[in-house]
Amino acid sequence: SASIMACGIECSDIGNAYRKCDQDMCQGFNHKPVTEYCRFGDYCISLPLYEYDFEPVTEAVEVSTLDFENAVEKKNCTVEAAFKRKGATCHAIVYWVEYKGINQNKVSTTIISTGGETRNYQQEVCILPEPVSSKERKTVTIQMGRNNIIEPAVDRKEEEKAMSDDASSRVPQYILNKILEMVNESCHGIPNEDDSNSECYFYKAVTIQQAKSAQQRVYILQLRRHPCGCGQRKPTDKLPQKQQRQQQQWIDALRSGHDRLVLRIWKGGSQWWNLHRNSSHLELARKEVMGYHVARQAFVEYNNTVLEASTQVIRIPRVLHFETAREEEPWAIMEYVGPDSFYLEQPDDSYLTSMIKVRTEFGFKEPHPRWGRLPVDQALEYARMVLHQVILPLHRQTSKGASSYYQTFMLLSECGGSDGKDNFDNVFTYSKMVELYQFAWKNMMANLSSRGTTGEVEEVGEDSWIKQCLQRLREALVILEGHCAGIPNLQPVLVHMDLQPQNLIFCKSNHPQNSGSTRKEMMTTTAEVTTRSDNAASQQKCQYDISVFSVLDWEDTAWADPRFDLLLLCRKVCANLEQAQFLWSEYAREMARGDDCNDRTAGNLLGTIEPWLQLETVHSITTLLLQSMDLLNGARNPWETKEDLWGKLQREFSRWEERRVAHE
């Protein structure tokens, strides 16, 4: 076994060298950014202690035991290390490991130690944010930190200063300060909703948790109200109307999220539309924020005019503030709509927990190591639910008011369209994507030629194989180019493009007729519907025991042909051609029955799915080739090894041949 030991040391040199600077300006230099990131108490650093004049001032204590025989770690969550003398000051905590064995008498004894006077260069040091004096305390408290990192515990009078999640050290302090300033500017002096006579309050941050995100950094901020004691009330009715609306948005968001907000910081610019090449993350941030704005407006208006009273209302989070002052680090603060929020009464995560890492889809087993995919027998059920609850309402509403929604999106995201015309120059269409693939092909050919002349290609076999792939891609592009003339452009709509379970929040449905149905019954019904005629299938009432509560992550949002949204649902959610064809036909039927002429036109002119499946296959081949040639400009890290990547390319080419033959 082994023990992790710790003790406090007195070393004023360390305390002075690593303490925070009390002044923003130091010798003419702005020291504030360094001070904001000065968190030496949050982690251990390796210091050559033999270079410092230090003295152990507390007893050595055991903070963790590693039992190698039984593979068990036993932690002492909190340990008190007593001072050894009066007048001592503890500046830092030192950690070391003692390995133990069993002697002849079967007694545990230390055989190797990385501590002590002869081995102090192998120890780890955690510097206390503030020194601890024996005049004030008899002991120094040491506690086990998060992620098995040991951190010193410091007495804190205010609970919110003791952030219980390590993510607090990852949020830039200037952003946190700005958020609290805006929150308190909007909410200070506003009494509690349930008690108009209560004293006014202000907000402070309590905890910060990091949420999972592939490209960006996402944090959930838990705030807490504190009585102010000033006795003042804000005369909200005397504020300008615009300021009243902004103030009310902050108040409503805090109440609906139970004093939680979401911070989103953009770091990457990879999108489906740019073939996952890392372009401007500022441009992506602007488009995503406007995607949230327009989607929220569309669903609110759709709910007010079309939705039945018994249907679940989809709640798109408010974007309360979007900051681009530092272009390298755009960020936004948003409403929290997750578990334990006010409107989410019965959350359901059954789709998310049922996802599998390897699934047979469109003829081959495909690994999905990060989030996974829905099992084959649940894929169509889920896809139909998303089609009826998200895609059809979003497409119908944004198509109905296409010009106004489009101008809002383009103007606010600074993407053009400011002339007031609805010519949709920035709309993605089938032909525009084909042009993008052709441009990428030319870049890859030029890069390959350059690599060949400079000797950068190390393996001749790899060079030859990439050339073959590029030749086959060129042949595929000729076929896609031939499809362009026969695919009419539909009225553009706002599209999401990534409606996988991890990007949605679900709740129990409020349909009373489904209260007795089970997931198994619903899956059976959905599976059987694929064998029925179109007329019979169209008569089935699409109601489910689970409903979409909210749609998140609008990273790939764009103004585009509605078939792109449908295509990604058919190809990435559905598991085979039969499911995809059924979903495609159902969208056409639903749109053709619509009250709006744009809906009926979309339904009648939708066409077949085959040329769109071909386009998606070429899209995958192009992005995989760019990835294999390291031409993604530092975009998302590939999840596959090179061998896995080539295997995926071969499967996509096999799918292409199958789709090409089927379309001839």
Short mmCIF file of N, CA and C in Angstrom, two decimals, residues 177-316:
data_model
loop_
_atom_site.label_atom_id
_atom_site.label_comp_id
_atom_site.label_asym_id
_atom_site.label_seq_id
_atom_site.Cartn_x
_atom_site.Cartn_y
_atom_site.Cartn_z
N ASN A 177 -17.22 38.87 -13.19
CA ASN A 177 -17.52 40.18 -12.62
C ASN A 177 -18.57 40.93 -13.45
N LYS A 178 -18.43 40.83 -14.77
CA LYS A 178 -19.38 41.50 -15.66
C LYS A 178 -20.78 40.93 -15.50
N ILE A 179 -20.87 39.60 -15.39
CA ILE A 179 -22.18 38.96 -15.24
C ILE A 179 -22.85 39.41 -13.95
N LEU A 180 -22.11 39.37 -12.85
CA LEU A 180 -22.69 39.78 -11.56
C LEU A 180 -23.08 41.25 -11.57
N GLU A 181 -22.30 42.06 -12.27
CA GLU A 181 -22.64 43.49 -12.38
C GLU A 181 -23.97 43.67 -13.11
N MET A 182 -24.17 42.93 -14.22
CA MET A 182 -25.41 43.05 -14.98
C MET A 182 -26.59 42.49 -14.20
N VAL A 183 -26.38 41.35 -13.52
CA VAL A 183 -27.46 40.75 -12.74
C VAL A 183 -27.92 41.71 -11.66
N ASN A 184 -26.99 42.26 -10.91
CA ASN A 184 -27.36 43.13 -9.80
C ASN A 184 -27.89 44.49 -10.27
N GLU A 185 -27.44 44.93 -11.43
CA GLU A 185 -27.97 46.17 -11.98
C GLU A 185 -29.44 46.01 -12.34
N SER A 186 -29.80 44.79 -12.80
CA SER A 186 -31.19 44.53 -13.20
C SER A 186 -32.07 44.13 -12.02
N CYS A 187 -31.50 43.44 -11.03
CA CYS A 187 -32.33 42.81 -10.00
C CYS A 187 -32.20 43.43 -8.62
N HIS A 188 -31.16 44.19 -8.36
CA HIS A 188 -31.01 44.78 -7.02
C HIS A 188 -32.15 45.76 -6.75
N GLY A 189 -32.76 45.61 -5.59
CA GLY A 189 -33.86 46.48 -5.24
C GLY A 189 -35.22 45.96 -5.65
N ILE A 190 -35.23 44.78 -6.34
CA ILE A 190 -36.50 44.17 -6.74
C ILE A 190 -36.90 43.16 -5.68
N PRO A 191 -38.05 43.28 -5.05
CA PRO A 191 -38.44 42.34 -3.99
C PRO A 191 -38.74 40.96 -4.55
N ASN A 192 -38.79 39.96 -3.68
CA ASN A 192 -39.16 38.61 -4.08
C ASN A 192 -40.56 38.61 -4.68
N GLU A 193 -40.75 37.75 -5.68
CA GLU A 193 -42.03 37.68 -6.36
C GLU A 193 -43.15 37.26 -5.41
N ASP A 194 -42.83 36.36 -4.47
CA ASP A 194 -43.86 35.84 -3.58
C ASP A 194 -44.06 36.69 -2.33
N ASP A 195 -43.28 37.74 -2.19
CA ASP A 195 -43.41 38.58 -0.99
C ASP A 195 -43.00 40.00 -1.34
N SER A 196 -43.96 40.82 -1.68
CA SER A 196 -43.64 42.19 -2.10
C SER A 196 -43.11 43.04 -0.96
N ASN A 197 -43.31 42.58 0.27
CA ASN A 197 -42.83 43.34 1.43
C ASN A 197 -41.43 42.92 1.88
N SER A 198 -40.86 41.91 1.19
CA SER A 198 -39.54 41.44 1.60
C SER A 198 -38.49 42.50 1.30
N GLU A 199 -37.38 42.42 2.01
CA GLU A 199 -36.32 43.39 1.78
C GLU A 199 -35.63 43.10 0.45
N CYS A 200 -34.99 44.10 -0.11
CA CYS A 200 -34.33 43.92 -1.40
C CYS A 200 -33.07 43.08 -1.20
N TYR A 201 -32.55 42.58 -2.30
CA TYR A 201 -31.42 41.66 -2.22
C TYR A 201 -30.48 41.89 -3.40
N PHE A 202 -29.31 41.28 -3.31
CA PHE A 202 -28.37 41.28 -4.42
C PHE A 202 -27.85 39.86 -4.58
N TYR A 203 -27.15 39.59 -5.73
CA TYR A 203 -26.72 38.24 -6.06
C TYR A 203 -25.20 38.10 -5.94
N LYS A 204 -24.79 36.90 -5.52
CA LYS A 204 -23.39 36.49 -5.57
C LYS A 204 -23.32 35.07 -6.12
N ALA A 205 -22.18 34.72 -6.70
CA ALA A 205 -21.99 33.37 -7.25
C ALA A 205 -21.67 32.40 -6.12
N VAL A 206 -22.27 31.20 -6.19
CA VAL A 206 -22.03 30.16 -5.19
C VAL A 206 -21.19 29.04 -5.78
N THR A 207 -21.67 28.45 -6.88
CA THR A 207 -20.93 27.36 -7.53
C THR A 207 -20.92 27.57 -9.03
N ILE A 208 -19.93 26.98 -9.67
CA ILE A 208 -19.83 27.00 -11.14
C ILE A 208 -19.51 25.58 -11.58
N GLN A 209 -20.36 25.02 -12.43
CA GLN A 209 -20.15 23.68 -12.95
C GLN A 209 -19.95 23.74 -14.45
N GLN A 210 -19.02 22.93 -14.96
CA GLN A 210 -18.78 22.90 -16.40
C GLN A 210 -19.63 21.81 -17.04
N ALA A 211 -20.29 22.16 -18.15
CA ALA A 211 -21.10 21.20 -18.89
C ALA A 211 -20.30 20.68 -20.08
N LYS A 212 -20.72 19.54 -20.59
CA LYS A 212 -20.00 18.88 -21.68
C LYS A 212 -20.28 19.59 -23.00
N SER A 213 -19.22 19.90 -23.74
CA SER A 213 -19.36 20.55 -25.05
C SER A 213 -18.14 20.20 -25.89
N ALA A 214 -18.37 19.87 -27.17
CA ALA A 214 -17.28 19.43 -28.04
C ALA A 214 -16.33 20.56 -28.39
N GLN A 215 -16.87 21.74 -28.71
CA GLN A 215 -16.04 22.85 -29.19
C GLN A 215 -15.89 23.98 -28.19
N GLN A 216 -17.02 24.35 -27.56
CA GLN A 216 -17.04 25.55 -26.75
C GLN A 216 -16.88 25.21 -25.27
N ARG A 217 -16.85 26.24 -24.44
CA ARG A 217 -16.84 26.05 -22.98
C ARG A 217 -18.17 26.52 -22.43
N VAL A 218 -18.84 25.65 -21.72
CA VAL A 218 -20.17 25.93 -21.20
C VAL A 218 -20.17 25.71 -19.70
N TYR A 219 -20.69 26.69 -18.95
CA TYR A 219 -20.71 26.62 -17.49
C TYR A 219 -22.11 26.94 -16.98
N ILE A 220 -22.49 26.28 -15.90
CA ILE A 220 -23.75 26.56 -15.22
C ILE A 220 -23.41 27.32 -13.94
N LEU A 221 -23.89 28.53 -13.83
CA LEU A 221 -23.60 29.40 -12.68
C LEU A 221 -24.77 29.35 -11.70
N GLN A 222 -24.51 28.93 -10.50
CA GLN A 222 -25.52 28.97 -9.44
C GLN A 222 -25.31 30.23 -8.62
N LEU A 223 -26.29 31.11 -8.64
CA LEU A 223 -26.22 32.34 -7.87
C LEU A 223 -27.05 32.20 -6.60
N ARG A 224 -26.84 33.13 -5.68
CA ARG A 224 -27.62 33.11 -4.45
C ARG A 224 -27.97 34.53 -4.03
N ARG A 225 -29.22 34.68 -3.57
CA ARG A 225 -29.68 35.99 -3.12
C ARG A 225 -29.17 36.29 -1.72
N HIS A 226 -28.81 37.54 -1.49
CA HIS A 226 -28.39 37.99 -0.17
C HIS A 226 -29.12 39.28 0.17
N PRO A 227 -29.66 39.38 1.38
CA PRO A 227 -30.33 40.63 1.76
C PRO A 227 -29.38 41.81 1.65
N CYS A 228 -29.88 42.88 1.09
CA CYS A 228 -29.04 44.05 0.88
C CYS A 228 -29.04 44.96 2.11
N GLY A 229 -30.22 45.18 2.68
CA GLY A 229 -30.30 46.02 3.86
C GLY A 229 -30.36 47.51 3.58
N CYS A 230 -30.37 47.85 2.26
CA CYS A 230 -30.38 49.29 1.94
C CYS A 230 -31.77 49.87 2.07
N GLY A 231 -32.79 49.00 2.00
CA GLY A 231 -34.16 49.47 2.15
C GLY A 231 -34.69 50.23 0.96
N GLN A 232 -33.98 50.22 -0.15
CA GLN A 232 -34.40 50.97 -1.32
C GLN A 232 -35.18 50.08 -2.28
N ARG A 233 -36.07 50.67 -3.04
CA ARG A 233 -36.84 49.98 -4.06
C ARG A 233 -36.63 50.68 -5.40
N LYS A 234 -36.51 49.88 -6.44
CA LYS A 234 -36.34 50.48 -7.76
C LYS A 234 -37.71 50.89 -8.32
N PRO A 235 -37.84 52.11 -8.76
CA PRO A 235 -39.10 52.53 -9.40
C PRO A 235 -39.16 52.01 -10.83
N THR A 236 -39.43 50.72 -10.99
CA THR A 236 -39.37 50.09 -12.31
C THR A 236 -40.34 50.70 -13.30
N ASP A 237 -41.47 51.21 -12.81
CA ASP A 237 -42.46 51.76 -13.73
C ASP A 237 -42.02 53.07 -14.36
N LYS A 238 -40.96 53.70 -13.81
CA LYS A 238 -40.48 54.97 -14.35
C LYS A 238 -39.33 54.79 -15.34
N LEU A 239 -38.88 53.56 -15.53
CA LEU A 239 -37.80 53.31 -16.47
C LEU A 239 -38.33 53.37 -17.89
N PRO A 240 -37.46 53.67 -18.89
CA PRO A 240 -37.88 53.59 -20.29
C PRO A 240 -38.38 52.18 -20.60
N GLN A 241 -39.29 52.07 -21.55
CA GLN A 241 -39.94 50.79 -21.83
C GLN A 241 -38.93 49.72 -22.24
N LYS A 242 -37.95 50.08 -23.08
CA LYS A 242 -36.94 49.11 -23.50
C LYS A 242 -36.15 48.60 -22.32
N GLN A 243 -35.78 49.50 -21.41
CA GLN A 243 -35.02 49.10 -20.22
C GLN A 243 -35.86 48.24 -19.29
N GLN A 244 -37.16 48.53 -19.22
CA GLN A 244 -38.05 47.69 -18.41
C GLN A 244 -38.08 46.26 -18.95
N ARG A 245 -38.16 46.13 -20.29
CA ARG A 245 -38.19 44.80 -20.91
C ARG A 245 -36.90 44.04 -20.64
N GLN A 246 -35.76 44.73 -20.76
CA GLN A 246 -34.49 44.08 -20.51
C GLN A 246 -34.37 43.64 -19.06
N GLN A 247 -34.80 44.50 -18.16
CA GLN A 247 -34.75 44.17 -16.74
C GLN A 247 -35.65 42.97 -16.43
N GLN A 248 -36.82 42.96 -17.04
CA GLN A 248 -37.76 41.87 -16.78
C GLN A 248 -37.23 40.54 -17.32
N GLN A 249 -36.46 40.58 -18.43
CA GLN A 249 -35.88 39.36 -18.98
C GLN A 249 -34.91 38.73 -17.98
N TRP A 250 -34.08 39.55 -17.36
CA TRP A 250 -33.14 39.03 -16.36
C TRP A 250 -33.91 38.45 -15.16
N ILE A 251 -34.92 39.16 -14.70
CA ILE A 251 -35.69 38.69 -13.55
C ILE A 251 -36.39 37.38 -13.86
N ASP A 252 -37.03 37.31 -15.04
CA ASP A 252 -37.74 36.08 -15.44
C ASP A 252 -36.77 34.92 -15.60
N ALA A 253 -35.60 35.18 -16.18
CA ALA A 253 -34.63 34.11 -16.40
C ALA A 253 -34.11 33.55 -15.07
N LEU A 254 -33.85 34.43 -14.11
CA LEU A 254 -33.37 33.97 -12.81
C LEU A 254 -34.45 33.19 -12.06
N ARG A 255 -35.67 33.62 -12.18
CA ARG A 255 -36.75 32.91 -11.51
C ARG A 255 -37.02 31.57 -12.16
N SER A 256 -37.01 31.51 -13.50
CA SER A 256 -37.29 30.24 -14.17
C SER A 256 -36.15 29.24 -13.98
N GLY A 257 -34.93 29.75 -13.85
CA GLY A 257 -33.78 28.86 -13.64
C GLY A 257 -33.45 28.63 -12.19
N HIS A 258 -34.29 29.11 -11.28
CA HIS A 258 -34.02 29.01 -9.84
C HIS A 258 -32.63 29.54 -9.52
N ASP A 259 -32.40 30.77 -9.98
CA ASP A 259 -31.15 31.51 -9.73
C ASP A 259 -29.94 30.86 -10.39
N ARG A 260 -30.17 30.18 -11.52
CA ARG A 260 -29.06 29.63 -12.30
C ARG A 260 -29.04 30.28 -13.68
N LEU A 261 -27.84 30.48 -14.20
CA LEU A 261 -27.65 31.00 -15.55
C LEU A 261 -26.61 30.13 -16.26
N VAL A 262 -26.57 30.22 -17.58
CA VAL A 262 -25.62 29.44 -18.38
C VAL A 262 -24.66 30.41 -19.07
N LEU A 263 -23.38 30.17 -18.90
CA LEU A 263 -22.33 30.95 -19.56
C LEU A 263 -21.76 30.12 -20.70
N ARG A 264 -21.73 30.70 -21.89
CA ARG A 264 -21.17 30.02 -23.07
C ARG A 264 -20.03 30.86 -23.62
N ILE A 265 -18.83 30.26 -23.70
CA ILE A 265 -17.64 30.94 -24.24
C ILE A 265 -17.22 30.20 -25.50
N TRP A 266 -17.14 30.91 -26.62
CA TRP A 266 -16.83 30.27 -27.90
C TRP A 266 -15.32 30.18 -28.10
N LYS A 267 -14.87 28.98 -28.47
CA LYS A 267 -13.44 28.74 -28.71
C LYS A 267 -13.17 28.15 -30.09
N GLY A 268 -14.18 27.54 -30.71
CA GLY A 268 -13.98 26.90 -32.01
C GLY A 268 -14.98 27.40 -33.04
N GLY A 269 -14.62 27.26 -34.33
CA GLY A 269 -15.48 27.74 -35.41
C GLY A 269 -15.86 26.66 -36.39
N SER A 270 -15.83 25.40 -35.96
CA SER A 270 -16.15 24.29 -36.85
C SER A 270 -17.65 24.12 -37.00
N GLN A 271 -18.12 24.00 -38.25
CA GLN A 271 -19.53 23.81 -38.56
C GLN A 271 -19.70 22.76 -39.66
N TRP A 272 -20.91 22.22 -39.75
CA TRP A 272 -21.22 21.32 -40.86
C TRP A 272 -21.08 22.06 -42.18
N TRP A 273 -21.46 23.33 -42.18
CA TRP A 273 -21.47 24.11 -43.42
C TRP A 273 -20.06 24.43 -43.93
N ASN A 274 -19.08 24.49 -43.06
CA ASN A 274 -17.71 24.77 -43.53
C ASN A 274 -16.86 23.51 -43.52
N LEU A 275 -17.52 22.34 -43.59
CA LEU A 275 -16.84 21.04 -43.66
C LEU A 275 -16.00 20.79 -42.42
N HIS A 276 -16.44 21.36 -41.30
CA HIS A 276 -15.78 21.21 -40.00
C HIS A 276 -14.35 21.75 -39.99
N ARG A 277 -14.10 22.71 -40.89
CA ARG A 277 -12.82 23.42 -40.83
C ARG A 277 -12.96 24.58 -39.85
N ASN A 278 -11.90 24.84 -39.13
CA ASN A 278 -11.97 25.84 -38.06
C ASN A 278 -11.85 27.24 -38.64
N SER A 279 -12.98 27.88 -38.86
CA SER A 279 -12.98 29.26 -39.35
C SER A 279 -13.18 30.20 -38.17
N SER A 280 -13.75 31.35 -38.40
CA SER A 280 -13.90 32.36 -37.35
C SER A 280 -14.89 31.91 -36.29
N HIS A 281 -14.41 31.75 -35.05
CA HIS A 281 -15.33 31.38 -33.98
C HIS A 281 -16.20 32.57 -33.58
N LEU A 282 -15.77 33.79 -33.90
CA LEU A 282 -16.61 34.96 -33.63
C LEU A 282 -17.82 34.96 -34.56
N GLU A 283 -17.60 34.61 -35.82
CA GLU A 283 -18.71 34.53 -36.76
C GLU A 283 -19.68 33.43 -36.35
N LEU A 284 -19.15 32.29 -35.92
CA LEU A 284 -20.01 31.20 -35.46
C LEU A 284 -20.82 31.64 -34.25
N ALA A 285 -20.16 32.35 -33.32
CA ALA A 285 -20.85 32.80 -32.11
C ALA A 285 -22.02 33.71 -32.46
N ARG A 286 -21.79 34.65 -33.38
CA ARG A 286 -22.86 35.56 -33.77
C ARG A 286 -24.04 34.82 -34.40
N LYS A 287 -23.73 33.86 -35.26
CA LYS A 287 -24.81 33.11 -35.90
C LYS A 287 -25.56 32.25 -34.89
N GLU A 288 -24.84 31.64 -33.96
CA GLU A 288 -25.52 30.80 -32.98
C GLU A 288 -26.42 31.63 -32.08
N VAL A 289 -25.95 32.78 -31.65
CA VAL A 289 -26.77 33.64 -30.80
C VAL A 289 -28.03 34.07 -31.54
N MET A 290 -27.88 34.43 -32.81
CA MET A 290 -29.05 34.81 -33.58
C MET A 290 -29.95 33.62 -33.85
N GLY A 291 -29.37 32.43 -33.93
CA GLY A 291 -30.18 31.22 -34.05
C GLY A 291 -31.08 31.05 -32.85
N TYR A 292 -30.52 31.27 -31.65
CA TYR A 292 -31.33 31.22 -30.43
C TYR A 292 -32.44 32.27 -30.46
N HIS A 293 -32.09 33.50 -30.85
CA HIS A 293 -33.07 34.59 -30.87
C HIS A 293 -34.23 34.28 -31.83
N VAL A 294 -33.88 33.91 -33.07
CA VAL A 294 -34.90 33.69 -34.09
C VAL A 294 -35.73 32.45 -33.76
N ALA A 295 -35.09 31.38 -33.29
CA ALA A 295 -35.82 30.16 -32.95
C ALA A 295 -36.79 30.42 -31.80
N ARG A 296 -36.34 31.17 -30.80
CA ARG A 296 -37.24 31.48 -29.68
C ARG A 296 -38.45 32.28 -30.16
N GLN A 297 -38.20 33.28 -31.00
CA GLN A 297 -39.29 34.09 -31.54
C GLN A 297 -40.24 33.22 -32.36
N ALA A 298 -39.69 32.32 -33.18
CA ALA A 298 -40.52 31.48 -34.05
C ALA A 298 -41.39 30.53 -33.23
N PHE A 299 -40.83 29.89 -32.23
CA PHE A 299 -41.61 28.94 -31.43
C PHE A 299 -42.67 29.67 -30.59
N VAL A 300 -42.33 30.85 -30.09
CA VAL A 300 -43.32 31.62 -29.32
C VAL A 300 -44.51 31.98 -30.20
N GLU A 301 -44.24 32.47 -31.41
CA GLU A 301 -45.32 32.86 -32.31
C GLU A 301 -46.10 31.64 -32.80
N TYR A 302 -45.39 30.56 -33.04
CA TYR A 302 -46.08 29.33 -33.45
C TYR A 302 -46.98 28.82 -32.33
N ASN A 303 -46.47 28.84 -31.12
CA ASN A 303 -47.26 28.39 -29.97
C ASN A 303 -48.52 29.24 -29.79
N ASN A 304 -48.39 30.54 -30.05
CA ASN A 304 -49.52 31.44 -29.84
C ASN A 304 -50.61 31.30 -30.90
N THR A 305 -50.24 30.82 -32.08
CA THR A 305 -51.21 30.80 -33.19
C THR A 305 -51.69 29.41 -33.57
N VAL A 306 -50.87 28.40 -33.36
CA VAL A 306 -51.18 27.08 -33.91
C VAL A 306 -51.35 26.03 -32.84
N LEU A 307 -50.53 26.07 -31.82
CA LEU A 307 -50.40 24.95 -30.90
C LEU A 307 -51.68 24.69 -30.11
N GLU A 308 -51.99 23.40 -29.96
CA GLU A 308 -53.13 23.02 -29.13
C GLU A 308 -52.77 23.20 -27.66
N ALA A 309 -53.79 23.40 -26.85
CA ALA A 309 -53.57 23.71 -25.43
C ALA A 309 -52.89 22.56 -24.70
N SER A 310 -53.13 21.32 -25.16
CA SER A 310 -52.59 20.16 -24.45
C SER A 310 -51.18 19.80 -24.88
N THR A 311 -50.63 20.50 -25.87
CA THR A 311 -49.33 20.16 -26.42
C THR A 311 -48.21 20.83 -25.64
N GLN A 312 -47.10 20.12 -25.50
CA GLN A 312 -45.95 20.66 -24.79
C GLN A 312 -45.37 21.87 -25.53
N VAL A 313 -45.14 22.96 -24.84
CA VAL A 313 -44.56 24.16 -25.42
C VAL A 313 -43.04 24.04 -25.37
N ILE A 314 -42.39 24.17 -26.53
CA ILE A 314 -40.94 24.10 -26.59
C ILE A 314 -40.37 25.44 -26.14
N ARG A 315 -39.43 25.38 -25.20
CA ARG A 315 -38.87 26.58 -24.59
C ARG A 315 -37.42 26.74 -25.02
N ILE A 316 -37.16 27.73 -25.86
CA ILE A 316 -35.79 28.04 -26.29
C ILE A 316 -35.21 29.04 -25.29
#
